[in-house]
Amino acid sequence: QVQVVESGGGLVQAGGSLRLSCAASGSIVNIVGMGWYRQAPGKQRELVAIQTTGGNRNYADFVKGRFTISRDNANNAVYLQMNSLKPEDTAVYYCNVRELLDYVHDYWGQGTQVTVSS
């Protein structure tokens, strides 16, 4: 089993910055990707950014140029630097860890609240 723990959420004014951190631990075998999703009240969970173990990054259009994802593969960690935050970025942010065994297995953290005030 893989445990996923996020940290770094909070309350910030519009235009401000936050940095989210996520660490995976436990019976890790073959992580192929780590990333961030978010879910606002009344909305579906959506992709924010992901980075493969090989280094490829993919961002949602609504965060391009503002958010940066990075990984520390040696420590099974992923980070999300969020700049120029907007009130519409308010959501619970979830860390996703994807392993490839003989099947794809997704692990999720408990989520961290990000609130951006106007």
PDB file of C-alpha atoms in Angstrom:
ATOM      1  CA  GLN A   1       0.000   0.000   0.000  1.00  0.00           C
ATOM      2  CA  VAL A   2       1.144   3.527  -0.790  1.00  0.00           C
ATOM      3  CA  GLN A   3       0.425   6.475   1.484  1.00  0.00           C
ATOM      4  CA  VAL A   4       0.132   9.976   0.042  1.00  0.00           C
ATOM      5  CA  VAL A   5       0.307  13.083   2.181  1.00  0.00           C
ATOM      6  CA  GLU A   6      -0.121  16.678   1.007  1.00  0.00           C
ATOM      7  CA  SER A   7       0.723  19.908   2.771  1.00  0.00           C
ATOM      8  CA  GLY A   8       0.972  23.598   2.048  1.00  0.00           C
ATOM      9  CA  GLY A   9      -2.582  24.765   1.475  1.00  0.00           C
ATOM     10  CA  GLY A  10      -4.037  27.829   3.103  1.00  0.00           C
ATOM     11  CA  LEU A  11      -5.641  31.217   2.653  1.00  0.00           C
ATOM     12  CA  VAL A  12      -4.043  33.778   0.367  1.00  0.00           C
ATOM     13  CA  GLN A  13      -5.111  36.994  -1.314  1.00  0.00           C
ATOM     14  CA  ALA A  14      -5.590  37.197  -5.056  1.00  0.00           C
ATOM     15  CA  GLY A  15      -2.246  37.662  -6.766  1.00  0.00           C
ATOM     16  CA  GLY A  16      -0.416  35.797  -4.038  1.00  0.00           C
ATOM     17  CA  SER A  17       1.496  32.535  -4.066  1.00  0.00           C
ATOM     18  CA  LEU A  18       1.399  29.160  -2.360  1.00  0.00           C
ATOM     19  CA  ARG A  19       3.524  26.050  -2.642  1.00  0.00           C
ATOM     20  CA  LEU A  20       1.983  22.619  -2.225  1.00  0.00           C
ATOM     21  CA  SER A  21       4.019  19.571  -1.307  1.00  0.00           C
ATOM     22  CA  CYS A  22       3.219  15.892  -1.549  1.00  0.00           C
ATOM     23  CA  ALA A  23       5.162  12.852  -0.438  1.00  0.00           C
ATOM     24  CA  ALA A  24       4.493   9.215  -1.180  1.00  0.00           C
ATOM     25  CA  SER A  25       5.629   6.431   1.126  1.00  0.00           C
ATOM     26  CA  GLY A  26       5.013   2.764   1.819  1.00  0.00           C
ATOM     27  CA  SER A  27       5.247  -0.161  -0.580  1.00  0.00           C
ATOM     28  CA  ILE A  28       6.317   1.814  -3.624  1.00  0.00           C
ATOM     29  CA  VAL A  29       7.254  -0.271  -6.636  1.00  0.00           C
ATOM     30  CA  ASN A  30       7.087   1.707  -9.877  1.00  0.00           C
ATOM     31  CA  ILE A  31       5.811   5.284  -9.850  1.00  0.00           C
ATOM     32  CA  VAL A  32       5.304   6.498 -13.409  1.00  0.00           C
ATOM     33  CA  GLY A  33       3.674   9.816 -12.635  1.00  0.00           C
ATOM     34  CA  MET A  34       2.760  12.229  -9.867  1.00  0.00           C
ATOM     35  CA  GLY A  35       0.476  15.182 -10.116  1.00  0.00           C
ATOM     36  CA  TRP A  36      -2.172  17.473  -8.772  1.00  0.00           C
ATOM     37  CA  TYR A  37      -5.913  17.627  -9.238  1.00  0.00           C
ATOM     38  CA  ARG A  38      -8.430  19.957  -7.681  1.00  0.00           C
ATOM     39  CA  GLN A  39     -12.103  19.971  -6.842  1.00  0.00           C
ATOM     40  CA  ALA A  40     -14.155  23.063  -6.164  1.00  0.00           C
ATOM     41  CA  PRO A  41     -17.545  22.878  -4.419  1.00  0.00           C
ATOM     42  CA  GLY A  42     -20.198  21.559  -6.760  1.00  0.00           C
ATOM     43  CA  LYS A  43     -17.689  20.736  -9.475  1.00  0.00           C
ATOM     44  CA  GLN A  44     -15.940  17.628 -10.673  1.00  0.00           C
ATOM     45  CA  ARG A  45     -12.334  16.895  -9.854  1.00  0.00           C
ATOM     46  CA  GLU A  46     -10.063  18.235 -12.589  1.00  0.00           C
ATOM     47  CA  LEU A  47      -6.452  17.888 -13.589  1.00  0.00           C
ATOM     48  CA  VAL A  48      -4.135  20.732 -12.650  1.00  0.00           C
ATOM     49  CA  ALA A  49      -0.694  19.398 -13.554  1.00  0.00           C
ATOM     50  CA  ILE A  50       1.133  16.106 -13.821  1.00  0.00           C
ATOM     51  CA  GLN A  51       4.750  15.122 -14.291  1.00  0.00           C
ATOM     52  CA  THR A  52       5.954  11.711 -15.399  1.00  0.00           C
ATOM     53  CA  THR A  53       8.969  10.058 -13.877  1.00  0.00           C
ATOM     54  CA  GLY A  54      10.685  10.708 -17.183  1.00  0.00           C
ATOM     55  CA  GLY A  55      10.192  14.431 -16.727  1.00  0.00           C
ATOM     56  CA  ASN A  56       7.322  15.250 -19.072  1.00  0.00           C
ATOM     57  CA  ARG A  57       4.938  17.856 -17.701  1.00  0.00           C
ATOM     58  CA  ASN A  58       1.355  18.524 -18.603  1.00  0.00           C
ATOM     59  CA  TYR A  59      -0.679  21.493 -17.386  1.00  0.00           C
ATOM     60  CA  ALA A  60      -4.308  22.427 -17.570  1.00  0.00           C
ATOM     61  CA  ASP A  61      -4.821  25.493 -19.740  1.00  0.00           C
ATOM     62  CA  PHE A  62      -6.168  27.520 -16.832  1.00  0.00           C
ATOM     63  CA  VAL A  63      -2.861  27.313 -14.921  1.00  0.00           C
ATOM     64  CA  LYS A  64      -0.311  27.615 -17.715  1.00  0.00           C
ATOM     65  CA  GLY A  65       2.153  30.357 -16.975  1.00  0.00           C
ATOM     66  CA  ARG A  66       1.080  30.603 -13.333  1.00  0.00           C
ATOM     67  CA  PHE A  67       1.695  27.168 -11.780  1.00  0.00           C
ATOM     68  CA  THR A  68       4.826  25.041 -11.947  1.00  0.00           C
ATOM     69  CA  ILE A  69       5.046  21.366 -11.079  1.00  0.00           C
ATOM     70  CA  SER A  70       8.293  19.757 -10.023  1.00  0.00           C
ATOM     71  CA  ARG A  71       9.345  16.399  -8.677  1.00  0.00           C
ATOM     72  CA  ASP A  72      11.998  14.874  -6.480  1.00  0.00           C
ATOM     73  CA  ASN A  73      12.065  11.345  -7.815  1.00  0.00           C
ATOM     74  CA  ALA A  74      14.596  10.134  -5.278  1.00  0.00           C
ATOM     75  CA  ASN A  75      12.264  11.061  -2.434  1.00  0.00           C
ATOM     76  CA  ASN A  76       8.960  10.281  -4.175  1.00  0.00           C
ATOM     77  CA  ALA A  77       7.808  13.857  -3.798  1.00  0.00           C
ATOM     78  CA  VAL A  78       5.997  16.334  -5.996  1.00  0.00           C
ATOM     79  CA  TYR A  79       5.486  20.061  -5.587  1.00  0.00           C
ATOM     80  CA  LEU A  80       3.187  22.662  -7.056  1.00  0.00           C
ATOM     81  CA  GLN A  81       4.293  26.276  -7.043  1.00  0.00           C
ATOM     82  CA  MET A  82       1.222  28.441  -7.535  1.00  0.00           C
ATOM     83  CA  ASN A  83       1.707  32.088  -8.444  1.00  0.00           C
ATOM     84  CA  SER A  84      -0.717  34.825  -9.451  1.00  0.00           C
ATOM     85  CA  LEU A  85      -3.521  33.017  -7.678  1.00  0.00           C
ATOM     86  CA  LYS A  86      -7.097  33.881  -8.534  1.00  0.00           C
ATOM     87  CA  PRO A  87     -10.307  33.414  -6.533  1.00  0.00           C
ATOM     88  CA  GLU A  88     -11.358  30.769  -9.046  1.00  0.00           C
ATOM     89  CA  ASP A  89      -8.351  28.689  -7.993  1.00  0.00           C
ATOM     90  CA  THR A  90     -10.109  28.087  -4.687  1.00  0.00           C
ATOM     91  CA  ALA A  91     -10.544  24.333  -4.280  1.00  0.00           C
ATOM     92  CA  VAL A  92      -9.346  21.263  -2.463  1.00  0.00           C
ATOM     93  CA  TYR A  93      -6.124  20.156  -4.120  1.00  0.00           C
ATOM     94  CA  TYR A  94      -5.361  16.448  -4.262  1.00  0.00           C
ATOM     95  CA  CYS A  95      -2.058  14.772  -4.914  1.00  0.00           C
ATOM     96  CA  ASN A  96      -2.143  11.796  -7.263  1.00  0.00           C
ATOM     97  CA  VAL A  97       0.477   9.064  -7.439  1.00  0.00           C
ATOM     98  CA  ARG A  98       0.288   6.647 -10.352  1.00  0.00           C
ATOM     99  CA  GLU A  99       2.022   3.297 -10.278  1.00  0.00           C
ATOM    100  CA  LEU A 100       2.359   0.907 -13.184  1.00  0.00           C
ATOM    101  CA  LEU A 101       2.515  -2.717 -12.088  1.00  0.00           C
ATOM    102  CA  ASP A 102       0.651  -5.202 -14.201  1.00  0.00           C
ATOM    103  CA  TYR A 103      -2.066  -2.556 -14.133  1.00  0.00           C
ATOM    104  CA  VAL A 104      -2.295   1.160 -13.474  1.00  0.00           C
ATOM    105  CA  HIS A 105      -3.005   2.008  -9.865  1.00  0.00           C
ATOM    106  CA  ASP A 106      -3.821   5.517  -8.655  1.00  0.00           C
ATOM    107  CA  TYR A 107      -3.288   6.615  -5.077  1.00  0.00           C
ATOM    108  CA  TRP A 108      -4.711   9.829  -3.644  1.00  0.00           C
ATOM    109  CA  GLY A 109      -3.941  12.067  -0.739  1.00  0.00           C
ATOM    110  CA  GLN A 110      -6.541  13.426   1.625  1.00  0.00           C
ATOM    111  CA  GLY A 111      -6.529  16.838  -0.035  1.00  0.00           C
ATOM    112  CA  THR A 112      -5.429  20.268   1.087  1.00  0.00           C
ATOM    113  CA  GLN A 113      -7.649  23.342   0.978  1.00  0.00           C
ATOM    114  CA  VAL A 114      -6.537  26.363  -1.029  1.00  0.00           C
ATOM    115  CA  THR A 115      -8.638  29.497  -0.609  1.00  0.00           C
ATOM    116  CA  VAL A 116      -7.954  32.647  -2.590  1.00  0.00           C
ATOM    117  CA  SER A 117      -9.717  35.786  -1.430  1.00  0.00           C
ATOM    118  CA  SER A 118     -10.514  38.674  -3.728  1.00  0.00           C
TER     119      SER A 118
END
